[in-house]
mmCIF file of C-alpha atoms in Angstrom:
data_model
loop_
_atom_site.group_PDB
_atom_site.id
_atom_site.type_symbol
_atom_site.label_atom_id
_atom_site.label_comp_id
_atom_site.label_asym_id
_atom_site.label_seq_id
_atom_site.Cartn_x
_atom_site.Cartn_y
_atom_site.Cartn_z
ATOM 1 C CA MET A 1348 0.118 0.020 -0.151
ATOM 2 C CA LYS A 1349 1.261 3.591 -1.018
ATOM 3 C CA ALA A 1350 0.837 5.815 2.301
ATOM 4 C CA VAL A 1351 1.766 9.618 2.192
ATOM 5 C CA VAL A 1352 1.855 11.714 5.322
ATOM 6 C CA LEU A 1353 1.468 15.634 4.532
ATOM 7 C CA GLY A 1354 3.084 17.379 7.422
ATOM 8 C CA SER A 1355 6.713 16.829 8.770
ATOM 9 C CA GLY A 1356 6.027 18.115 12.344
ATOM 10 C CA GLY A 1357 6.934 15.592 15.101
ATOM 11 C CA TRP A 1358 3.559 13.814 14.995
ATOM 12 C CA GLY A 1359 3.739 13.479 11.035
ATOM 13 C CA THR A 1360 7.104 12.101 11.283
ATOM 14 C CA ALA A 1361 6.143 9.697 14.040
ATOM 15 C CA LEU A 1362 3.425 8.270 12.097
ATOM 16 C CA SER A 1363 5.240 8.019 8.716
ATOM 17 C CA GLN A 1364 7.620 5.943 10.744
ATOM 18 C CA VAL A 1365 4.675 3.610 12.038
ATOM 19 C CA LEU A 1366 3.592 3.117 8.362
ATOM 20 C CA TRP A 1367 6.937 2.293 7.349
ATOM 21 C CA ASP A 1368 7.371 -0.343 9.790
ATOM 22 C CA ASN A 1369 4.200 -1.932 8.917
ATOM 23 C CA GLY A 1370 5.547 -2.439 5.414
ATOM 24 C CA HIS A 1371 3.853 0.470 3.351
ATOM 25 C CA GLU A 1372 5.476 2.164 0.664
ATOM 26 C CA THR A 1373 5.707 5.645 2.765
ATOM 27 C CA TYR A 1374 6.107 9.247 1.876
ATOM 28 C CA LEU A 1375 6.704 12.224 4.347
ATOM 29 C CA TRP A 1376 5.994 15.407 2.645
ATOM 30 C CA SER A 1377 7.075 18.822 3.841
ATOM 31 C CA HIS A 1378 5.847 22.081 2.543
ATOM 32 C CA ASN A 1379 9.545 23.309 3.192
ATOM 33 C CA ALA A 1380 11.694 22.029 0.611
ATOM 34 C CA ALA A 1381 14.813 22.854 2.371
ATOM 35 C CA LYS A 1382 13.634 21.099 5.417
ATOM 36 C CA ALA A 1383 12.700 18.251 3.434
ATOM 37 C CA GLU A 1384 16.329 18.022 1.829
ATOM 38 C CA GLU A 1385 17.846 18.381 5.198
ATOM 39 C CA MET A 1386 15.738 15.516 6.588
ATOM 40 C CA ALA A 1387 16.460 13.288 4.007
ATOM 41 C CA ARG A 1388 20.237 13.996 4.184
ATOM 42 C CA THR A 1389 20.350 13.638 7.865
ATOM 43 C CA ARG A 1390 17.609 11.101 8.376
ATOM 44 C CA GLU A 1391 16.495 13.026 11.261
ATOM 45 C CA ASN A 1392 13.855 15.486 12.397
ATOM 46 C CA PRO A 1393 14.749 18.337 14.692
ATOM 47 C CA LEU A 1394 11.253 18.121 16.122
ATOM 48 C CA LEU A 1395 11.578 14.364 17.023
ATOM 49 C CA LYS A 1396 14.927 14.347 18.338
ATOM 50 C CA GLY A 1397 16.825 11.025 19.128
ATOM 51 C CA VAL A 1398 14.739 9.261 16.223
ATOM 52 C CA ARG A 1399 16.737 8.065 13.165
ATOM 53 C CA LEU A 1400 14.362 7.788 10.137
ATOM 54 C CA PRO A 1401 14.864 4.602 7.959
ATOM 55 C CA GLU A 1402 16.685 5.033 5.011
ATOM 56 C CA THR A 1403 13.423 3.788 2.482
ATOM 57 C CA LEU A 1404 11.249 6.418 4.107
ATOM 58 C CA HIS A 1405 10.800 8.653 1.103
ATOM 59 C CA ILE A 1406 11.022 12.500 2.443
ATOM 60 C CA THR A 1407 10.079 15.066 -0.026
ATOM 61 C CA ALA A 1408 8.496 18.324 -0.823
ATOM 62 C CA ASP A 1409 7.089 17.229 -4.273
ATOM 63 C CA LEU A 1410 3.110 16.909 -4.136
ATOM 64 C CA ASP A 1411 3.482 14.540 -6.954
ATOM 65 C CA CYS A 1412 4.217 11.971 -4.342
ATOM 66 C CA LEU A 1413 0.296 11.953 -3.593
ATOM 67 C CA ARG A 1414 -0.290 10.217 -7.110
ATOM 68 C CA GLY A 1415 -1.660 6.921 -6.623
ATOM 69 C CA ALA A 1416 -1.792 6.939 -2.890
ATOM 70 C CA ASP A 1417 -3.989 4.665 -1.144
ATOM 71 C CA LEU A 1418 -3.667 6.340 2.301
ATOM 72 C CA VAL A 1419 -3.356 9.942 2.815
ATOM 73 C CA VAL A 1420 -2.716 11.405 6.342
ATOM 74 C CA SER A 1421 -3.312 14.919 6.930
ATOM 75 C CA ALA A 1422 -0.851 15.971 9.793
ATOM 76 C CA PRO A 1423 -0.314 19.942 9.792
ATOM 77 C CA PRO A 1424 -1.117 22.371 12.569
ATOM 78 C CA SER A 1425 -4.859 22.915 12.878
ATOM 79 C CA PHE A 1426 -4.235 26.454 11.057
ATOM 80 C CA ALA A 1427 -2.835 24.937 7.783
ATOM 81 C CA VAL A 1428 -5.118 22.121 7.338
ATOM 82 C CA ARG A 1429 -7.406 23.980 4.975
ATOM 83 C CA GLU A 1430 -4.373 25.194 3.145
ATOM 84 C CA THR A 1431 -3.245 21.375 3.204
ATOM 85 C CA ALA A 1432 -6.483 20.090 2.110
ATOM 86 C CA LYS A 1433 -6.542 22.205 -1.069
ATOM 87 C CA LYS A 1434 -2.915 21.065 -1.944
ATOM 88 C CA MET A 1435 -3.959 17.410 -1.845
ATOM 89 C CA ALA A 1436 -7.429 17.703 -3.372
ATOM 90 C CA PRO A 1437 -6.645 17.442 -7.072
ATOM 91 C CA TYR A 1438 -4.710 14.004 -6.274
ATOM 92 C CA LEU A 1439 -7.953 12.078 -4.327
ATOM 93 C CA THR A 1440 -9.868 9.540 -5.792
ATOM 94 C CA ASP A 1441 -13.019 7.826 -4.785
ATOM 95 C CA LYS A 1442 -10.697 5.121 -3.471
ATOM 96 C CA THR A 1443 -8.527 7.109 -1.518
ATOM 97 C CA VAL A 1444 -8.862 7.292 2.352
ATOM 98 C CA VAL A 1445 -7.926 10.197 4.158
ATOM 99 C CA VAL A 1446 -6.744 10.296 7.691
ATOM 100 C CA SER A 1447 -6.949 13.393 9.902
ATOM 101 C CA VAL A 1448 -4.500 13.220 12.793
ATOM 102 C CA SER A 1449 -4.414 17.154 13.618
ATOM 103 C CA LYS A 1450 -6.161 17.921 16.661
ATOM 104 C CA GLY A 1451 -8.102 21.412 16.789
ATOM 105 C CA ILE A 1452 -10.961 23.709 15.599
ATOM 106 C CA GLU A 1453 -10.631 25.915 12.785
ATOM 107 C CA ARG A 1454 -10.646 29.346 13.459
ATOM 108 C CA ASP A 1455 -13.212 31.509 12.300
ATOM 109 C CA THR A 1456 -15.401 28.742 11.160
ATOM 110 C CA ASN A 1457 -15.399 26.559 14.272
ATOM 111 C CA LEU A 1458 -15.531 23.639 11.938
ATOM 112 C CA ARG A 1459 -13.836 20.200 13.023
ATOM 113 C CA LEU A 1460 -10.953 19.439 11.083
ATOM 114 C CA SER A 1461 -12.454 16.592 9.386
ATOM 115 C CA GLN A 1462 -15.291 18.974 7.874
ATOM 116 C CA VAL A 1463 -12.530 21.206 6.659
ATOM 117 C CA ILE A 1464 -10.834 18.296 4.732
ATOM 118 C CA ARG A 1465 -14.270 17.365 3.358
ATOM 119 C CA GLU A 1466 -15.067 20.695 2.232
ATOM 120 C CA GLU A 1467 -11.929 21.072 0.207
ATOM 121 C CA SER A 1468 -11.734 17.659 -1.172
ATOM 122 C CA GLY A 1469 -15.685 17.959 -2.364
ATOM 123 C CA ASP A 1470 -16.454 14.935 -0.377
ATOM 124 C CA ILE A 1471 -14.853 12.469 -2.871
ATOM 125 C CA CYS A 1472 -13.334 9.974 -0.324
ATOM 126 C CA GLN A 1473 -13.718 8.755 3.161
ATOM 127 C CA VAL A 1474 -12.174 10.848 5.954
ATOM 128 C CA VAL A 1475 -11.062 9.097 8.986
ATOM 129 C CA VAL A 1476 -9.815 10.700 12.466
ATOM 130 C CA LEU A 1477 -7.030 8.921 14.073
ATOM 131 C CA SER A 1478 -6.768 10.455 17.714
ATOM 132 C CA GLY A 1479 -5.789 9.456 21.204
ATOM 133 C CA PRO A 1480 -3.217 9.845 24.226
ATOM 134 C CA SER A 1481 -0.105 9.601 21.856
ATOM 135 C CA HIS A 1482 2.947 11.866 22.090
ATOM 136 C CA ALA A 1483 5.001 12.008 19.068
ATOM 137 C CA GLU A 1484 7.903 11.679 21.288
ATOM 138 C CA GLU A 1485 7.071 8.117 22.807
ATOM 139 C CA VAL A 1486 5.624 6.640 19.204
ATOM 140 C CA GLY A 1487 8.958 7.773 17.451
ATOM 141 C CA ILE A 1488 10.758 5.287 20.165
ATOM 142 C CA ARG A 1489 8.267 2.665 19.888
ATOM 143 C CA LEU A 1490 6.804 2.804 23.205
ATOM 144 C CA PRO A 1491 3.358 1.158 23.477
ATOM 145 C CA THR A 1492 0.567 3.297 22.540
ATOM 146 C CA GLY A 1493 -3.235 3.438 21.736
ATOM 147 C CA CYS A 1494 -5.451 5.188 19.398
ATOM 148 C CA VAL A 1495 -9.089 5.263 18.085
ATOM 149 C CA SER A 1496 -9.728 5.352 14.670
ATOM 150 C CA ALA A 1497 -13.323 7.067 13.999
ATOM 151 C CA CYS A 1498 -15.461 7.118 10.856
ATOM 152 C CA PRO A 1499 -19.031 6.481 10.513
ATOM 153 C CA ASP A 1500 -18.109 4.216 7.707
ATOM 154 C CA VAL A 1501 -16.606 0.974 9.518
ATOM 155 C CA THR A 1502 -14.979 -0.438 6.457
ATOM 156 C CA ALA A 1503 -12.760 2.859 6.393
ATOM 157 C CA ALA A 1504 -12.187 3.048 9.981
ATOM 158 C CA ARG A 1505 -10.816 -0.833 9.939
ATOM 159 C CA PHE A 1506 -8.995 0.113 6.853
ATOM 160 C CA VAL A 1507 -7.028 2.704 8.989
ATOM 161 C CA GLN A 1508 -6.721 0.298 11.993
ATOM 162 C CA ASP A 1509 -5.128 -2.265 9.651
ATOM 163 C CA ALA A 1510 -2.658 0.248 7.978
ATOM 164 C CA PHE A 1511 -1.154 1.262 11.465
ATOM 165 C CA MET A 1512 -1.870 -1.100 14.056
ATOM 166 C CA ASN A 1513 1.385 -3.291 15.063
ATOM 167 C CA ASP A 1514 3.001 -4.603 18.281
ATOM 168 C CA TYR A 1515 3.567 -1.019 19.726
ATOM 169 C CA PHE A 1516 0.605 1.107 18.048
ATOM 170 C CA ARG A 1517 -2.715 -0.225 18.935
ATOM 171 C CA VAL A 1518 -5.971 0.949 17.145
ATOM 172 C CA TYR A 1519 -9.406 0.467 18.209
ATOM 173 C CA THR A 1520 -12.163 1.825 15.874
ATOM 174 C CA SER A 1521 -15.300 4.057 16.459
ATOM 175 C CA GLY A 1522 -18.181 5.331 14.560
ATOM 176 C CA ASP A 1523 -18.319 8.448 16.796
ATOM 177 C CA ILE A 1524 -16.042 10.707 14.439
ATOM 178 C CA VAL A 1525 -17.924 13.707 16.071
ATOM 179 C CA GLY A 1526 -17.241 12.935 19.583
ATOM 180 C CA VAL A 1527 -13.485 11.784 19.003
ATOM 181 C CA GLU A 1528 -12.602 14.862 17.041
ATOM 182 C CA LEU A 1529 -14.333 17.312 19.636
ATOM 183 C CA ALA A 1530 -12.692 15.542 22.606
ATOM 184 C CA ALA A 1531 -9.112 15.754 20.735
ATOM 185 C CA ALA A 1532 -9.625 19.618 20.474
ATOM 186 C CA LEU A 1533 -11.426 20.609 23.658
ATOM 187 C CA LYS A 1534 -8.676 18.951 25.828
ATOM 188 C CA ASN A 1535 -6.112 21.105 24.681
ATOM 189 C CA VAL A 1536 -7.286 24.127 26.468
ATOM 190 C CA ILE A 1537 -7.663 22.153 29.759
ATOM 191 C CA ALA A 1538 -4.034 20.858 29.438
ATOM 192 C CA LEU A 1539 -3.243 24.588 29.268
ATOM 193 C CA SER A 1540 -5.172 25.399 32.378
ATOM 194 C CA CYS A 1541 -3.431 22.389 34.073
ATOM 195 C CA GLY A 1542 -0.159 23.939 33.410
ATOM 196 C CA VAL A 1543 -1.101 27.016 34.830
ATOM 197 C CA CYS A 1544 -1.912 24.920 38.114
ATOM 198 C CA ASP A 1545 1.496 23.669 37.879
ATOM 199 C CA GLY A 1546 2.929 27.323 37.517
ATOM 200 C CA LEU A 1547 0.994 28.569 40.593
ATOM 201 C CA GLY A 1548 2.247 25.809 42.596
ATOM 202 C CA TYR A 1549 -0.780 24.070 43.083
ATOM 203 C CA GLN A 1550 -0.444 20.154 43.363
ATOM 204 C CA ASP A 1551 -2.191 16.779 42.819
ATOM 205 C CA ASN A 1552 -5.686 17.738 44.432
ATOM 206 C CA THR A 1553 -6.047 20.676 42.382
ATOM 207 C CA LYS A 1554 -5.203 18.950 38.946
ATOM 208 C CA ALA A 1555 -7.429 15.941 39.608
ATOM 209 C CA LEU A 1556 -10.487 18.546 40.462
ATOM 210 C CA LEU A 1557 -9.611 20.486 37.454
ATOM 211 C CA MET A 1558 -9.393 17.404 34.871
ATOM 212 C CA THR A 1559 -12.478 15.566 36.384
ATOM 213 C CA ARG A 1560 -14.854 18.780 36.398
ATOM 214 C CA ALA A 1561 -13.309 19.676 32.739
ATOM 215 C CA MET A 1562 -14.077 16.256 31.464
ATOM 216 C CA ALA A 1563 -17.869 16.845 32.541
ATOM 217 C CA GLU A 1564 -18.013 20.226 30.766
ATOM 218 C CA ILE A 1565 -16.227 18.910 27.669
ATOM 219 C CA THR A 1566 -18.756 15.931 27.560
ATOM 220 C CA ARG A 1567 -21.763 18.275 27.817
ATOM 221 C CA LEU A 1568 -20.777 20.337 24.526
ATOM 222 C CA GLY A 1569 -19.704 16.992 22.958
ATOM 223 C CA LEU A 1570 -22.962 15.443 23.463
ATOM 224 C CA LYS A 1571 -24.855 18.839 22.267
ATOM 225 C CA MET A 1572 -23.012 18.764 19.061
ATOM 226 C CA GLY A 1573 -23.485 14.895 18.544
ATOM 227 C CA GLY A 1574 -20.811 13.046 20.186
ATOM 228 C CA ALA A 1575 -21.559 9.684 21.969
ATOM 229 C CA TRP A 1576 -20.907 9.895 25.825
ATOM 230 C CA GLN A 1577 -18.824 6.558 25.722
ATOM 231 C CA THR A 1578 -16.191 8.264 23.642
ATOM 232 C CA PHE A 1579 -15.445 10.911 26.474
ATOM 233 C CA GLY A 1580 -14.603 8.128 28.992
ATOM 234 C CA GLY A 1581 -12.001 6.203 26.306
ATOM 235 C CA LEU A 1582 -8.979 6.867 24.809
ATOM 236 C CA ALA A 1583 -9.744 9.999 22.628
ATOM 237 C CA GLY A 1584 -11.362 11.706 25.473
ATOM 238 C CA MET A 1585 -10.077 10.960 29.057
ATOM 239 C CA GLY A 1586 -7.003 9.040 27.746
ATOM 240 C CA ASP A 1587 -5.989 12.028 25.916
ATOM 241 C CA LEU A 1588 -7.040 14.559 28.710
ATOM 242 C CA ILE A 1589 -4.639 12.422 31.406
ATOM 243 C CA VAL A 1590 -1.692 12.484 28.896
ATOM 244 C CA THR A 1591 -1.787 15.985 27.660
ATOM 245 C CA CYS A 1592 -2.467 17.484 31.125
ATOM 246 C CA THR A 1593 0.242 15.741 33.137
ATOM 247 C CA SER A 1594 3.343 14.983 30.329
ATOM 248 C CA MET A 1595 6.136 17.536 29.845
ATOM 249 C CA HIS A 1596 5.835 16.646 26.211
ATOM 250 C CA SER A 1597 2.734 18.775 26.148
ATOM 251 C CA ARG A 1598 3.053 22.289 24.503
ATOM 252 C CA ASN A 1599 -0.175 23.147 25.894
ATOM 253 C CA ARG A 1600 1.033 22.301 29.431
ATOM 254 C CA ARG A 1601 4.328 23.931 29.217
ATOM 255 C CA ALA A 1602 2.836 27.071 28.090
ATOM 256 C CA GLY A 1603 0.304 26.937 30.867
ATOM 257 C CA ILE A 1604 3.273 26.556 33.610
ATOM 258 C CA LEU A 1605 4.567 29.865 32.174
ATOM 259 C CA ILE A 1606 1.539 31.991 32.275
ATOM 260 C CA GLY A 1607 1.183 30.389 36.089
ATOM 261 C CA GLN A 1608 4.522 31.869 36.661
ATOM 262 C CA GLY A 1609 3.372 35.309 35.310
ATOM 263 C CA LYS A 1610 4.341 35.300 31.554
ATOM 264 C CA THR A 1611 1.688 36.723 29.342
ATOM 265 C CA PRO A 1612 -0.037 34.187 27.078
ATOM 266 C CA GLN A 1613 1.997 35.726 23.932
ATOM 267 C CA GLN A 1614 5.282 35.427 25.994
ATOM 268 C CA ALA A 1615 4.421 31.798 26.956
ATOM 269 C CA MET A 1616 4.147 30.873 23.309
ATOM 270 C CA GLU A 1617 6.887 32.370 22.070
ATOM 271 C CA GLU A 1618 9.060 30.626 24.700
ATOM 272 C CA VAL A 1619 7.572 27.363 23.953
ATOM 273 C CA GLY A 1620 8.376 28.130 20.131
ATOM 274 C CA ALA A 1621 5.737 25.901 18.710
ATOM 275 C CA VAL A 1622 1.932 25.928 18.074
ATOM 276 C CA VAL A 1623 -0.222 25.960 21.238
ATOM 277 C CA GLU A 1624 -3.371 24.650 19.976
ATOM 278 C CA GLY A 1625 -4.981 25.230 23.573
ATOM 279 C CA TYR A 1626 -4.636 28.949 23.110
ATOM 280 C CA PHE A 1627 -6.802 28.902 19.930
ATOM 281 C CA ALA A 1628 -9.152 26.286 21.328
ATOM 282 C CA ALA A 1629 -10.004 28.401 23.943
ATOM 283 C CA LEU A 1630 -11.818 30.869 21.422
ATOM 284 C CA SER A 1631 -13.485 28.273 19.835
ATOM 285 C CA ILE A 1632 -14.928 26.572 22.863
ATOM 286 C CA HIS A 1633 -16.065 30.175 23.828
ATOM 287 C CA GLN A 1634 -17.830 30.810 20.875
ATOM 288 C CA LEU A 1635 -19.288 27.098 20.422
ATOM 289 C CA SER A 1636 -20.396 26.815 24.125
ATOM 290 C CA ALA A 1637 -22.317 30.471 23.624
ATOM 291 C CA ARG A 1638 -23.784 28.900 20.423
ATOM 292 C CA GLU A 1639 -24.670 25.443 21.744
ATOM 293 C CA GLY A 1640 -25.823 27.026 25.189
ATOM 294 C CA VAL A 1641 -23.631 24.965 27.248
ATOM 295 C CA GLU A 1642 -22.209 25.981 30.487
ATOM 296 C CA MET A 1643 -18.534 25.548 30.550
ATOM 297 C CA PRO A 1644 -17.009 27.559 33.467
ATOM 298 C CA ILE A 1645 -13.310 26.070 33.354
ATOM 299 C CA SER A 1646 -13.082 26.818 29.702
ATOM 300 C CA GLN A 1647 -14.662 30.400 30.118
ATOM 301 C CA CYS A 1648 -12.282 31.271 32.802
ATOM 302 C CA ALA A 1649 -9.246 29.752 30.576
ATOM 303 C CA TYR A 1650 -10.451 32.229 27.877
ATOM 304 C CA GLU A 1651 -10.898 35.250 29.974
ATOM 305 C CA VAL A 1652 -7.235 34.789 31.081
ATOM 306 C CA LEU A 1653 -6.129 34.189 27.849
ATOM 307 C CA TYR A 1654 -8.058 36.570 25.734
ATOM 308 C CA GLU A 1655 -9.346 39.302 28.353
ATOM 309 C CA GLY A 1656 -6.299 39.445 30.620
ATOM 310 C CA LYS A 1657 -7.913 38.433 33.834
ATOM 311 C CA GLN A 1658 -5.556 37.505 36.479
ATOM 312 C CA VAL A 1659 -5.339 33.765 37.144
ATOM 313 C CA ARG A 1660 -5.843 33.647 40.765
ATOM 314 C CA GLU A 1661 -8.771 35.694 40.410
ATOM 315 C CA VAL A 1662 -10.306 32.913 38.216
ATOM 316 C CA VAL A 1663 -9.469 30.418 40.437
ATOM 317 C CA ARG A 1664 -11.166 32.092 43.424
ATOM 318 C CA GLU A 1665 -14.293 32.430 41.298
ATOM 319 C CA LEU A 1666 -14.175 28.827 40.150
ATOM 320 C CA MET A 1667 -13.947 27.560 43.931
ATOM 321 C CA THR A 1668 -16.810 29.809 45.186
ATOM 322 C CA ARG A 1669 -19.128 29.067 42.495
ATOM 323 C CA ALA A 1670 -22.757 28.033 43.692
ATOM 324 C CA LYS A 1671 -23.057 24.738 45.305
ATOM 325 C CA LYS A 1672 -23.812 21.482 42.865
ATOM 326 C CA ASP A 1673 -24.785 17.857 43.173
ATOM 327 C CA GLU A 1674 -22.136 15.714 41.667
ATOM 328 C CA LEU A 1675 -24.529 12.874 40.483
ATOM 329 C CA LEU A 1676 -26.713 15.228 38.759
ATOM 330 C CA GLU A 1677 -23.641 17.155 37.112
ATOM 331 C CA THR A 1678 -22.176 13.804 35.848
ATOM 332 C CA ALA A 1679 -25.398 12.242 34.795
ATOM 333 C CA TRP A 1680 -23.382 11.739 31.386
ATOM 334 C CA LEU A 1681 -21.801 9.083 33.323
#
């Protein structure tokens, strides 16, 4: 099978190695010709340090590598998904399966990223979402990892499962593409918030409280938008939330730590030096929750800190002194 990964960040690079390990003819495409040439020469990606790429993994900046591809993996940052989809569209056929592995919501439109790909591809082929608790740094060194292949078309979901699954990369299938995609996008702002807790010096109790209550509000919005409640307790939901909130691999958490230590959001993102999806997710959640009429107090407080300049300790006090609630009523989705 011919597989092409569009996007040479750490995640795209790690997934290209998974596909290569599984015996597929694999191409890793970069929009930057100089970067592609350097990676091909050194067999290394600075964004995935310590991983030497196989000599027969094709690294290129030529979009013609898409010709005849059976599987196309869309792996750019969320802000570049539409542009990348436009580039791939002329090469797609009704036999191609596109796998969206980016996590986020498109700015301005608030569309899920698979919806963006469908818009630009003319809905000519199946689009599957692959998501879960899966840091590129660990997949790159072949540590055991689990993900979910989500698509309403079970044949397409299983096709992607078969393409990626091996003895260190386990893939489950799901028909809930909406829930899987929303869970992936919405947890980024919570990971950033957990980082803020670390930066403030708060410890395990606080982060457990934050993560649990955040999952309740993420689930409320996900259900309202058509997701299945089981998804939010699974790998794509709670699993991804745990790994993103607790790992130093997480750019969102690192940015949050800096904000908790007193940096502005802009200073924090500059210091992290890579895309911090949680910053943009906070705006999307603010807009989506208002549109859907769903109360999301933690996400709203994150929005106020990131976009309105509110003081972190002030929003913590507001959250801790909210009106009393009954947890069983609040978590009826369980």
